[in-house]
Coordinates of C-alpha atoms in Angstrom, one line a residue:
Chain A
M24 CA 175.9 68.3 147.4
D25 CA 174.0 69.7 150.2
K26 CA 176.0 71.8 152.6
K27 CA 176.3 70.7 156.2
P28 CA 174.5 73.0 158.7
E29 CA 177.9 74.2 160.1
D30 CA 178.8 75.4 156.7
A31 CA 175.6 77.2 156.3
D32 CA 176.1 78.9 159.6
K33 CA 179.6 79.8 158.6
L34 CA 178.3 81.2 155.3
L35 CA 175.9 83.3 157.1
K36 CA 178.6 84.8 159.2
E37 CA 180.8 85.4 156.2
K38 CA 178.0 87.3 154.7
R39 CA 177.8 89.5 157.7
T40 CA 178.3 92.7 155.9
Y41 CA 175.2 91.8 153.9
L42 CA 173.2 90.5 156.8
S43 CA 173.9 92.6 159.7
R44 CA 170.7 93.2 161.5
R45 CA 170.7 96.9 160.7
Q46 CA 171.3 96.4 157.1
F47 CA 168.9 93.6 157.0
I48 CA 166.2 95.8 158.3
K49 CA 167.2 98.6 155.9
A50 CA 166.9 96.3 153.0
G51 CA 163.4 95.3 154.0
A52 CA 162.2 98.7 154.9
G53 CA 163.9 100.3 151.9
T54 CA 161.5 98.7 149.6
G55 CA 159.0 101.4 150.8
L56 CA 156.4 98.7 151.4
A57 CA 154.5 99.0 154.5
L58 CA 153.4 95.4 154.7
A59 CA 154.8 92.1 153.9
V60 CA 152.0 90.2 152.2
L61 CA 151.3 86.5 151.8
G62 CA 151.2 83.7 154.1
T63 CA 150.3 80.3 155.0
A64 CA 147.1 78.9 153.8
A65 CA 145.2 76.7 151.4
C66 CA 147.8 74.3 150.2
A67 CA 145.1 71.8 149.8
E68 CA 142.4 72.0 147.1
R69 CA 139.1 73.5 147.9
T70 CA 136.8 71.4 149.9
P71 CA 134.3 69.8 147.5
T72 CA 130.9 71.4 147.2
P73 CA 128.5 69.6 149.4
T74 CA 125.7 67.7 147.7
P75 CA 122.7 70.0 147.8
V76 CA 119.9 69.0 150.0
L77 CA 116.7 69.4 148.1
T78 CA 113.5 70.1 149.9
P79 CA 110.5 68.1 148.6
T80 CA 108.5 70.0 146.1
S81 CA 104.8 70.6 147.0
T82 CA 103.6 70.6 143.4
P83 CA 105.0 68.2 140.9
I84 CA 107.0 69.7 138.1
P85 CA 105.0 69.4 134.9
P86 CA 106.9 67.5 132.2
T87 CA 108.4 69.9 129.6
P88 CA 109.0 69.0 126.0
T89 CA 112.4 70.9 126.0
P90 CA 115.2 70.4 128.6
A91 CA 114.6 72.7 131.5
P92 CA 117.0 75.7 131.3
H93 CA 117.4 75.7 135.0
H94 CA 120.4 74.1 136.8
F95 CA 119.5 74.3 140.4
L96 CA 116.3 76.3 140.9
K97 CA 112.9 74.7 140.3
P98 CA 110.9 76.6 137.7
S99 CA 108.6 77.9 140.5
Q100 CA 111.6 79.2 142.4
A101 CA 113.2 80.6 139.3
S102 CA 110.1 82.6 138.5
V103 CA 110.1 84.2 141.9
V104 CA 113.8 85.1 141.4
E105 CA 113.0 86.5 138.0
A106 CA 110.1 88.6 139.3
A107 CA 112.1 89.9 142.2
V108 CA 115.2 90.9 140.3
A109 CA 113.1 92.5 137.6
R110 CA 111.8 94.9 140.3
I111 CA 115.3 95.5 141.9
M112 CA 116.6 96.4 138.4
P113 CA 113.6 97.1 136.3
S114 CA 113.2 97.5 132.6
D115 CA 112.2 101.1 132.1
A116 CA 112.9 104.2 130.1
N117 CA 116.6 103.8 130.8
G118 CA 116.7 100.4 129.1
P119 CA 116.4 96.7 129.7
G120 CA 116.5 95.4 133.3
A121 CA 117.5 92.3 135.2
K122 CA 114.9 90.1 133.5
E123 CA 116.2 90.9 130.0
A124 CA 119.8 90.6 131.3
G125 CA 119.1 87.0 132.3
V126 CA 120.0 87.6 136.0
A127 CA 117.7 84.7 137.1
N128 CA 119.8 82.4 134.9
F129 CA 123.0 83.9 136.4
I130 CA 121.8 83.2 139.8
D131 CA 120.6 79.7 139.0
R132 CA 124.0 78.8 137.5
A133 CA 125.9 80.4 140.4
L134 CA 123.8 78.3 142.9
E135 CA 124.8 75.2 141.2
G136 CA 128.5 76.2 141.2
Y137 CA 130.5 78.8 143.0
D138 CA 127.7 79.8 145.3
A139 CA 126.4 76.4 146.2
N140 CA 126.7 77.4 149.9
L141 CA 123.8 79.7 149.3
Q142 CA 121.4 77.0 148.1
D143 CA 119.6 76.7 151.4
T144 CA 119.5 80.6 151.7
Y145 CA 117.6 80.8 148.4
I146 CA 115.4 77.8 149.1
G147 CA 114.3 79.3 152.4
G148 CA 114.2 82.9 151.3
L149 CA 112.1 82.3 148.2
A150 CA 109.7 80.1 150.2
A151 CA 109.3 82.8 152.8
M152 CA 108.7 85.4 150.1
D153 CA 105.8 83.5 148.8
S154 CA 104.4 82.8 152.3
Y155 CA 104.6 86.6 153.1
S156 CA 103.1 87.5 149.8
N157 CA 100.3 85.0 150.6
S158 CA 99.7 86.4 154.0
K159 CA 99.5 89.9 152.7
F160 CA 97.8 89.6 149.4
S161 CA 96.5 86.1 149.3
K162 CA 98.6 85.5 146.1
K163 CA 101.9 84.2 145.2
F164 CA 104.7 86.7 144.7
V165 CA 104.8 86.2 140.9
D166 CA 101.0 87.0 140.6
L167 CA 101.3 90.4 142.3
T168 CA 101.3 93.7 140.5
P169 CA 104.7 95.3 140.2
Q170 CA 103.7 97.8 142.8
Q171 CA 102.7 95.1 145.2
Q172 CA 106.0 93.3 144.6
D173 CA 107.9 96.5 145.4
G174 CA 106.0 96.6 148.6
I175 CA 107.0 93.1 149.5
L176 CA 110.6 93.8 148.6
A177 CA 110.6 97.1 150.6
D178 CA 109.2 95.2 153.6
M179 CA 111.9 92.6 153.3
Q180 CA 114.6 95.3 153.1
T181 CA 113.4 97.2 156.2
G182 CA 112.9 93.9 158.1
K183 CA 109.1 94.4 158.3
A184 CA 108.3 91.3 156.3
T185 CA 107.2 88.5 158.7
G186 CA 107.7 84.7 158.4
F187 CA 111.4 84.8 157.5
T188 CA 113.7 82.9 159.7
T189 CA 117.0 81.9 158.0
P190 CA 117.8 83.9 156.2
S191 CA 116.2 87.0 157.7
A192 CA 114.1 89.1 155.4
A193 CA 116.6 91.9 155.3
S194 CA 119.4 89.6 154.7
F195 CA 117.7 87.8 151.9
F196 CA 116.8 91.1 150.3
N197 CA 120.5 92.1 150.4
T198 CA 121.4 88.7 148.9
L199 CA 118.9 89.3 146.0
R200 CA 120.1 92.8 145.6
T201 CA 123.8 91.9 145.4
Y202 CA 123.1 89.0 143.1
T203 CA 121.0 91.2 140.9
M204 CA 124.1 93.5 140.5
L205 CA 126.5 90.5 140.0
G206 CA 124.2 89.0 137.3
M207 CA 123.6 92.5 135.7
F208 CA 127.2 93.5 135.4
S209 CA 129.3 90.4 135.2
D210 CA 130.6 89.0 132.0
P211 CA 127.8 87.5 129.8
S212 CA 129.6 84.1 129.9
Y213 CA 128.3 83.7 133.5
G214 CA 124.7 83.7 132.2
G215 CA 123.6 87.3 133.0
N216 CA 124.3 90.6 131.4
Q217 CA 122.9 89.2 128.1
D218 CA 123.6 91.5 125.2
M219 CA 125.8 93.4 127.6
V220 CA 122.7 95.4 128.6
G221 CA 124.2 96.1 132.1
W222 CA 127.5 97.5 130.7
K223 CA 125.5 99.5 128.1
L224 CA 123.4 101.0 130.8
L225 CA 126.5 102.3 132.5
G226 CA 128.6 103.1 129.4
F227 CA 131.1 100.5 130.7
P228 CA 133.3 99.3 127.8
G229 CA 133.7 95.8 129.3
A230 CA 136.9 93.6 129.1
V231 CA 138.9 96.0 127.2
F232 CA 142.6 95.4 126.5
G233 CA 143.5 99.0 127.2
Y234 CA 143.1 102.6 126.1
S235 CA 145.4 104.9 124.2
P236 CA 146.8 108.0 126.0
E237 CA 144.6 110.1 123.7
E238 CA 141.5 108.2 124.8
V239 CA 142.6 108.6 128.4
N240 CA 143.1 112.4 128.0
T241 CA 140.1 113.2 125.8
C242 CA 137.8 113.1 128.9
A243 CA 134.8 112.2 126.7
P244 CA 132.3 109.3 127.1
V245 CA 133.6 106.0 125.7
T246 CA 131.7 105.3 122.5
R247 CA 133.1 101.9 121.5
N248 CA 130.8 99.0 121.9
P249 CA 131.5 96.9 125.1
V250 CA 133.5 93.8 124.7
S251 CA 133.0 90.6 126.5
L252 CA 135.4 87.8 127.3
Q253 CA 133.6 85.6 124.8
R254 CA 134.6 82.7 126.7
E255 CA 132.9 79.3 126.6
A256 CA 130.6 79.2 129.6
Chain B
M5 CA 161.8 63.0 158.0
A6 CA 163.4 66.4 157.7
L7 CA 164.4 67.7 154.3
P8 CA 168.0 68.7 153.7
K9 CA 168.9 71.8 155.6
V10 CA 169.1 75.1 153.8
D11 CA 170.6 78.5 154.7
V12 CA 167.3 80.4 154.6
V13 CA 163.6 79.6 154.5
I14 CA 161.2 82.4 153.6
I15 CA 157.6 82.0 154.5
G16 CA 155.5 83.8 151.9
V17 CA 157.2 85.0 148.7
G18 CA 155.5 88.3 148.1
A19 CA 156.2 92.0 148.4
A20 CA 158.9 91.5 151.2
G21 CA 159.7 87.8 150.8
G22 CA 160.2 88.2 147.1
V23 CA 162.7 91.0 147.6
L24 CA 164.7 89.1 150.3
A25 CA 164.7 85.9 148.3
K26 CA 166.6 87.7 145.5
E27 CA 169.0 89.5 147.7
L28 CA 169.9 86.5 149.7
A29 CA 170.1 84.2 146.7
V30 CA 172.4 86.7 144.9
A31 CA 174.5 86.9 148.0
G32 CA 175.1 83.2 147.6
L33 CA 172.9 81.6 150.2
K34 CA 170.6 78.6 149.5
V35 CA 167.1 79.9 149.8
V36 CA 163.8 78.0 149.9
G37 CA 160.6 80.2 149.5
L38 CA 157.5 78.5 150.8
E39 CA 154.3 79.9 149.2
R40 CA 150.9 78.8 150.1
G41 CA 149.4 80.0 146.8
R42 CA 150.1 79.2 143.2
R43 CA 152.3 80.9 140.6
Y44 CA 150.3 82.6 137.9
S45 CA 151.5 83.2 134.4
R46 CA 150.7 86.4 132.5
E47 CA 148.0 84.5 130.7
D48 CA 146.4 83.5 134.0
R49 CA 146.2 87.2 134.9
M50 CA 144.7 88.1 131.5
P51 CA 141.0 87.7 131.9
H52 CA 139.4 91.1 132.6
D53 CA 136.8 89.3 134.6
E54 CA 135.4 91.4 137.5
L55 CA 133.2 88.6 138.8
R56 CA 136.0 86.1 139.0
V57 CA 138.7 88.4 140.4
F58 CA 136.8 90.9 142.5
G59 CA 133.7 88.9 143.2
R60 CA 135.0 85.5 143.7
F61 CA 138.5 86.2 145.1
S62 CA 140.4 84.2 142.5
L63 CA 143.7 85.9 143.4
F64 CA 143.1 86.3 147.2
Q65 CA 142.9 84.2 150.3
D66 CA 139.6 82.4 149.9
P67 CA 137.1 83.8 152.4
R68 CA 135.1 80.5 152.2
T69 CA 137.9 78.2 153.4
E70 CA 139.9 80.8 155.4
P71 CA 137.6 83.5 156.6
L72 CA 138.7 86.4 158.7
T73 CA 136.9 86.4 162.0
W74 CA 136.9 88.7 164.9
R75 CA 136.0 88.5 168.6
P76 CA 136.5 91.1 171.3
D77 CA 137.9 88.5 173.8
D78 CA 138.5 84.8 174.2
K79 CA 135.1 84.2 175.8
S80 CA 133.1 85.5 172.8
A81 CA 132.3 83.6 169.7
A82 CA 134.3 84.4 166.6
V83 CA 132.3 86.3 164.0
R84 CA 133.1 86.2 160.3
Q85 CA 134.1 89.6 158.9
D86 CA 133.8 90.9 155.4
P87 CA 136.7 89.5 153.5
I88 CA 139.7 91.7 152.7
V89 CA 141.9 91.0 149.8
I90 CA 145.0 89.2 151.1
G91 CA 147.4 88.0 148.5
N92 CA 147.6 84.3 147.9
E93 CA 150.2 83.7 145.1
V94 CA 153.9 84.1 144.2
G95 CA 154.4 87.8 144.2
G96 CA 151.8 88.1 147.0
A97 CA 149.4 91.0 147.3
Q98 CA 151.8 93.0 145.1
V99 CA 150.3 91.2 142.2
H100 CA 147.0 92.8 142.8
W101 CA 148.1 95.9 144.7
G102 CA 147.0 99.5 143.9
A103 CA 150.7 100.2 143.5
M104 CA 151.0 103.3 145.7
S105 CA 154.6 103.8 146.4
W106 CA 155.3 106.4 149.0
R107 CA 158.4 107.3 151.1
L108 CA 157.8 108.2 154.7
H109 CA 158.3 111.8 155.8
E110 CA 161.5 112.5 157.7
D111 CA 159.7 113.1 161.0
D112 CA 157.8 109.8 160.6
F113 CA 160.8 108.2 162.1
R114 CA 160.8 110.3 165.2
I115 CA 157.2 110.2 166.4
L116 CA 158.0 109.4 170.1
S117 CA 160.9 111.9 170.3
K118 CA 158.8 114.5 168.6
Y119 CA 155.4 114.2 170.5
G120 CA 156.2 112.1 173.6
P121 CA 154.0 109.3 174.7
Q122 CA 150.4 109.5 173.5
A123 CA 147.3 108.6 175.6
D124 CA 145.5 105.4 174.2
A125 CA 148.2 104.9 171.6
N126 CA 151.5 103.3 171.2
V127 CA 154.1 105.4 169.5
A128 CA 157.7 104.7 168.9
D129 CA 160.7 105.9 167.1
W130 CA 162.2 103.9 164.3
P131 CA 165.7 102.6 164.9
M132 CA 167.0 104.5 161.9
T133 CA 166.5 107.8 160.2
Y134 CA 165.2 108.8 156.8
A135 CA 168.7 109.7 155.8
D136 CA 169.9 106.2 156.6
L137 CA 167.2 104.9 154.3
E138 CA 167.3 107.4 151.4
S139 CA 169.7 105.4 149.2
Y140 CA 167.6 102.3 149.8
Y141 CA 164.5 104.0 148.8
D142 CA 166.3 105.0 145.6
I143 CA 167.3 101.4 145.0
A144 CA 163.8 100.2 145.7
E145 CA 162.1 102.7 143.5
K146 CA 164.4 101.7 140.6
E147 CA 163.9 98.0 141.3
I148 CA 160.1 98.2 141.6
G149 CA 159.9 100.7 138.9
V150 CA 158.0 103.7 140.4
C151 CA 156.7 106.5 138.4
G152 CA 156.1 110.0 139.8
K153 CA 157.4 113.6 140.0
A154 CA 159.9 114.7 142.6
G155 CA 158.9 117.6 144.7
N156 CA 162.1 117.9 146.7
L157 CA 165.4 117.2 145.0
M158 CA 168.1 117.5 147.7
G159 CA 166.2 120.3 149.3
V160 CA 165.3 122.1 146.1
K161 CA 161.6 122.4 145.7
M162 CA 160.4 121.1 142.3
E163 CA 157.4 122.5 140.5
G164 CA 154.6 119.9 140.1
G165 CA 155.9 117.5 142.7
N166 CA 154.9 117.1 146.4
P167 CA 156.5 120.1 148.2
F168 CA 156.2 118.2 151.5
E169 CA 158.1 115.2 150.5
A170 CA 161.4 114.2 152.2
P171 CA 164.5 115.2 150.2
R172 CA 165.4 112.8 147.5
K173 CA 168.7 112.4 145.6
N174 CA 167.0 111.4 142.3
E175 CA 163.9 112.0 140.3
Y176 CA 161.6 109.0 140.0
P177 CA 162.7 106.4 137.4
M178 CA 159.7 107.3 135.2
P179 CA 157.4 110.3 134.7
P180 CA 153.9 110.1 136.2
L181 CA 151.0 108.3 134.6
E182 CA 148.4 110.3 132.5
A183 CA 145.7 111.8 134.7
A184 CA 144.3 114.6 132.6
C185 CA 140.6 114.2 133.3
I186 CA 140.8 114.1 137.0
S187 CA 143.5 116.8 137.0
K188 CA 141.1 119.1 135.2
V189 CA 138.7 118.8 138.1
F190 CA 141.0 118.4 141.0
D191 CA 144.0 120.7 140.4
P192 CA 142.2 124.0 139.9
M193 CA 140.0 123.4 143.0
A194 CA 143.0 122.4 145.2
K195 CA 145.1 125.2 144.0
S196 CA 142.3 127.7 144.6
L197 CA 142.2 126.6 148.2
G198 CA 146.0 127.0 148.5
Y199 CA 146.9 123.3 148.3
H200 CA 149.6 121.7 146.3
P201 CA 148.3 118.9 143.9
F202 CA 150.8 116.4 142.5
P203 CA 150.8 113.0 140.8
S204 CA 150.7 110.0 143.1
P205 CA 153.9 107.9 143.0
A206 CA 152.9 104.6 141.7
G207 CA 154.7 101.2 141.1
I208 CA 153.4 101.1 137.6
A209 CA 155.5 101.6 134.5
S210 CA 154.3 104.8 132.7
V211 CA 156.6 104.1 129.8
Q212 CA 158.5 101.0 128.8
Y213 CA 160.8 100.0 131.6
Q214 CA 163.3 97.1 131.7
D215 CA 161.8 95.5 128.6
L216 CA 158.3 95.6 129.9
P217 CA 155.6 97.9 128.4
G218 CA 154.1 100.9 130.0
C219 CA 150.6 101.0 131.4
N220 CA 147.8 101.0 128.8
Y221 CA 145.1 102.2 131.4
C222 CA 142.8 99.3 131.0
G223 CA 141.4 99.9 134.4
F224 CA 141.5 96.4 135.6
C225 CA 144.3 97.4 138.0
Q226 CA 143.9 97.3 141.8
S227 CA 142.6 93.8 142.7
Y228 CA 143.8 92.4 139.4
G229 CA 147.1 91.0 138.1
C230 CA 148.3 93.2 135.3
H231 CA 147.8 91.6 131.9
I232 CA 150.8 93.3 130.4
D233 CA 153.1 93.4 133.5
A234 CA 153.2 97.2 133.6
K235 CA 152.2 97.0 137.2
R236 CA 155.3 96.0 139.1
N237 CA 155.7 93.3 141.6
T238 CA 158.3 90.8 142.9
L239 CA 156.8 88.1 140.6
I240 CA 158.3 90.0 137.6
T241 CA 161.1 92.0 139.2
T242 CA 163.2 90.3 141.9
I243 CA 162.0 86.6 141.9
P244 CA 163.2 85.8 138.4
I245 CA 166.6 87.3 139.2
G246 CA 166.9 85.2 142.4
E247 CA 165.9 82.0 140.6
A248 CA 168.5 82.7 137.9
T249 CA 171.2 82.3 140.5
G250 CA 170.2 78.7 141.1
N251 CA 170.1 79.5 144.8
L252 CA 166.5 80.1 145.1
E253 CA 163.8 77.4 145.0
I254 CA 160.1 78.4 145.4
R255 CA 157.7 75.7 146.5
T256 CA 154.2 76.7 145.8
R257 CA 151.0 75.4 147.5
C258 CA 153.0 74.8 150.7
K259 CA 151.4 76.1 153.8
V260 CA 153.7 76.6 156.8
F261 CA 151.9 75.8 160.1
R262 CA 154.7 76.0 162.6
I263 CA 158.1 77.6 163.1
N264 CA 160.4 75.1 164.9
V265 CA 162.7 76.4 167.6
D266 CA 165.3 75.0 169.9
D267 CA 165.3 75.4 173.7
T268 CA 167.2 78.7 173.3
G269 CA 164.5 80.2 171.2
K270 CA 166.5 80.0 168.0
A271 CA 164.5 79.1 164.9
T272 CA 165.6 75.9 163.4
G273 CA 163.3 75.6 160.5
V274 CA 159.6 75.3 159.6
S275 CA 156.9 72.6 159.3
Y276 CA 154.5 72.8 156.5
Y277 CA 151.9 71.0 154.5
D278 CA 153.0 70.2 151.0
P279 CA 150.5 70.2 148.0
A280 CA 149.6 66.7 148.8
G281 CA 148.8 67.6 152.4
V282 CA 151.8 65.7 153.7
V283 CA 153.7 67.3 156.6
Q284 CA 157.2 68.3 155.7
E285 CA 160.0 69.7 157.8
Q286 CA 162.4 72.2 156.3
P287 CA 165.4 73.0 158.6
A288 CA 167.1 76.3 158.0
S289 CA 169.7 78.5 159.6
L290 CA 167.5 81.5 159.1
V291 CA 163.7 81.7 159.1
I292 CA 162.1 84.8 157.5
L293 CA 158.4 85.6 158.0
G294 CA 157.4 87.2 154.8
A295 CA 153.6 86.7 155.0
F296 CA 150.8 89.1 155.5
T297 CA 150.9 90.7 159.0
Y298 CA 147.9 88.6 160.2
E299 CA 149.5 85.4 159.0
N300 CA 152.9 86.2 160.5
V301 CA 151.3 86.9 163.8
R302 CA 149.2 83.7 163.5
L303 CA 152.3 81.7 162.9
L304 CA 154.3 83.2 165.8
L305 CA 151.4 82.5 168.1
L306 CA 150.7 79.0 166.8
S307 CA 154.4 78.1 167.2
K308 CA 154.4 78.2 171.0
T309 CA 156.3 75.6 172.9
D310 CA 156.6 74.5 176.5
K311 CA 159.3 77.0 176.9
F312 CA 157.7 79.8 174.9
T313 CA 154.1 79.5 176.0
K314 CA 153.0 82.9 174.7
G315 CA 154.3 82.1 171.2
L316 CA 157.6 83.1 169.6
S317 CA 159.1 86.5 169.8
N318 CA 156.6 87.5 172.2
S319 CA 158.3 88.2 175.6
S320 CA 156.7 91.6 175.3
G321 CA 153.2 90.2 174.9
Q322 CA 152.8 92.5 172.0
V323 CA 152.6 90.0 169.2
G324 CA 149.0 90.2 167.8
R325 CA 148.4 93.6 169.3
N326 CA 148.2 96.9 167.4
L327 CA 147.4 95.1 164.2
M328 CA 146.6 97.5 161.3
A329 CA 146.0 97.1 157.7
H330 CA 144.8 100.0 155.5
I331 CA 142.8 102.8 156.9
A332 CA 141.0 105.2 154.6
G333 CA 137.9 107.2 154.4
S334 CA 136.3 108.1 151.2
A335 CA 133.8 110.6 149.8
L336 CA 132.1 110.4 146.4
G337 CA 131.6 113.4 144.1
V338 CA 129.3 113.5 141.1
F339 CA 130.1 116.0 138.5
D340 CA 127.5 117.2 136.0
D341 CA 129.9 118.8 133.6
Q342 CA 132.9 116.6 133.7
I343 CA 133.6 113.1 132.3
I344 CA 136.0 111.4 134.6
N345 CA 135.9 107.9 133.0
L346 CA 136.7 106.3 136.3
H347 CA 136.9 102.8 134.6
M348 CA 140.1 103.9 133.0
G349 CA 143.2 103.0 134.9
P350 CA 145.2 102.9 136.8
S351 CA 143.0 102.6 140.0
A352 CA 145.9 103.9 142.1
P353 CA 145.3 107.4 143.3
K354 CA 145.9 109.7 140.4
R355 CA 146.2 113.2 142.0
C356 CA 147.0 113.9 145.6
I357 CA 147.6 116.7 148.1
D358 CA 149.8 116.2 151.1
D359 CA 148.8 119.5 152.8
F360 CA 147.0 117.4 155.4
G361 CA 149.7 114.9 155.9
A362 CA 152.3 114.5 158.7
D363 CA 152.9 117.8 160.4
N364 CA 152.2 119.8 157.3
F365 CA 149.4 121.8 158.8
D366 CA 148.4 123.5 162.1
H367 CA 147.1 120.8 164.5
T368 CA 146.3 123.4 167.2
G369 CA 143.1 122.3 169.0
L370 CA 142.5 119.2 166.8
G371 CA 143.3 116.6 169.5
F372 CA 145.4 114.4 167.2
I373 CA 148.8 114.1 165.7
R374 CA 149.9 113.5 162.1
G375 CA 147.4 113.2 159.2
G376 CA 147.1 111.6 155.9
V377 CA 147.2 112.2 152.1
I378 CA 144.1 113.2 150.3
T379 CA 143.8 111.6 146.9
T380 CA 141.5 111.1 144.0
W381 CA 140.7 107.6 144.3
T382 CA 138.9 105.0 142.3
S383 CA 140.5 102.0 144.0
F384 CA 137.6 101.5 146.3
L385 CA 135.4 100.9 143.3
Q386 CA 138.1 99.0 141.5
G387 CA 137.0 100.7 138.3
G388 CA 134.3 98.1 137.6
P389 CA 130.5 98.0 137.6
I390 CA 130.2 95.2 140.1
S391 CA 132.2 96.9 142.7
F392 CA 130.6 100.2 141.8
T393 CA 127.1 98.9 142.4
T394 CA 127.8 96.7 145.4
R395 CA 130.2 99.0 147.3
L396 CA 129.1 102.5 146.4
A397 CA 127.7 104.6 149.3
L398 CA 124.7 106.4 147.8
P399 CA 123.8 110.0 148.4
P400 CA 120.9 110.6 150.8
G401 CA 117.6 110.1 149.2
V402 CA 118.8 107.7 146.5
P403 CA 117.4 104.2 147.0
N404 CA 119.7 101.2 146.3
W405 CA 117.2 99.5 144.0
G406 CA 114.4 100.2 141.5
S407 CA 114.1 102.7 138.6
Q408 CA 115.4 105.6 140.7
Y409 CA 118.6 103.7 141.5
K410 CA 119.0 102.7 137.9
E411 CA 118.6 106.4 136.8
F412 CA 121.4 107.4 139.3
I413 CA 123.9 104.8 138.4
K414 CA 123.3 105.5 134.6
K415 CA 124.4 109.0 135.4

């Protein structure tokens, strides 16, 4: 049976030794915690992802015999992403880069899912990259030499590249750079970091369960092979 | 229609709310804890998935639906800020915390008395002293389960602990965590400069404690929930005890939007959205704000009435001012001849010096009071490659992309 309010107030008074203001504050402060954390938000489910607004394609997509691997990006857009991320994290003497890691695939899948709010950013940014590339070299970005591609990316990063509106050139470069890292170093189940090439590059052991005190105190490089979540995508 | 009245309603069942929920329920009061987030099982906290947790904020206030914004005044447009990790579940931010578990210095309680009013700053004395709190610190350290090494036992300085710490009656409940690799680098250097390195006190079990295992150094620590419950928080410590009394009910995914008051200003309960989005009113004799500072302030200001037009508890006009979360600066060192393995846990500071904390050093001519702890810290990088590559400030001359960058991060 629920207590009446009067009873509750009475109970509070009875518990006064426990609840005196001073002791009450002491009890809270005594936890040694500087901040009380948590609050009031998000009871409701996330707002549904808005339906992507696709811009009309200027060239018809050629029919392919196998299902297209892409989720959101068109093949022409995906190839720009792939070329750009391959320069941001290149394949070189230090091992495979973003192309081999499947970063473009990671980005494509992210744009269809968690990062759907960035769809317009990518559509606009990728188109502007090709326009700038055309204005500078009379070629599409994917047809440039690696050095020319580096030049375009550097111009974007420093804000020198023209023709970008939303996003700005620098902002889109930062997006591409961040997503290269996300795709390079996230769990392979998200579509990038294939064969765990990103983790191998850094000597990162991946989703380990833990280390023994001996391993912790040996202070030597970790030699075990990295482990992934091996989760269904 | 209002729900049946209870003795206490706690808004936010985290680091503070979770402690009070237990204390009040054990004392025999009927307590309802309203929590905006969910309640995660140990299995939910299992995936060592940096993208999901660190990159996509799975354990935090969602920056896409509730971004932090800032504006200098009410005429300016609010601008989205980089998200910070604000807890959003039962156990609150303590589920993902870095687990630093400090006591204040004795003179921290007497800043106004000691220094007098400060220009461009608000300083105040605490309404209690360190001595008043010592026994409660002791209780809390045992309840949380803090590991560390005492440096000052009842005034006796202890080798290996913090010589500047306030006197404590008891040793820490557990010995410090392993930190051999960083100690090898940090300790000799600190000592050679005349400083006093010691292990950071951490709310992490270093050995089995209260039936839960000790830390296994997985490294998915700060920002993550602990997959073996070695990192301590109210979700595993106090909340189950409170619930076992039958006096504590926690309602998850319930977002309080207003504290209700009568004409005298006395809180009468709260209004909230339940998981279905339906407005509920929960009357209570006592309302406790246990949310994050920002959210507590927001609620007080949103709960204004015709009689309390500046919001609640705000006759001073100070509610919403002087807000502060964490402040820290960091510097990166790269060692050619030492393997630190910074991906190994915990990400709480491992070794510290307090020689530049409080009033532990000569402030003559410096123009400021007090100070801070210097620690070896991997928390900022959260130990993972995504945070490492997206947050690391690079040395001058190292680009943040291309082969040269790749060469640097490989090192």
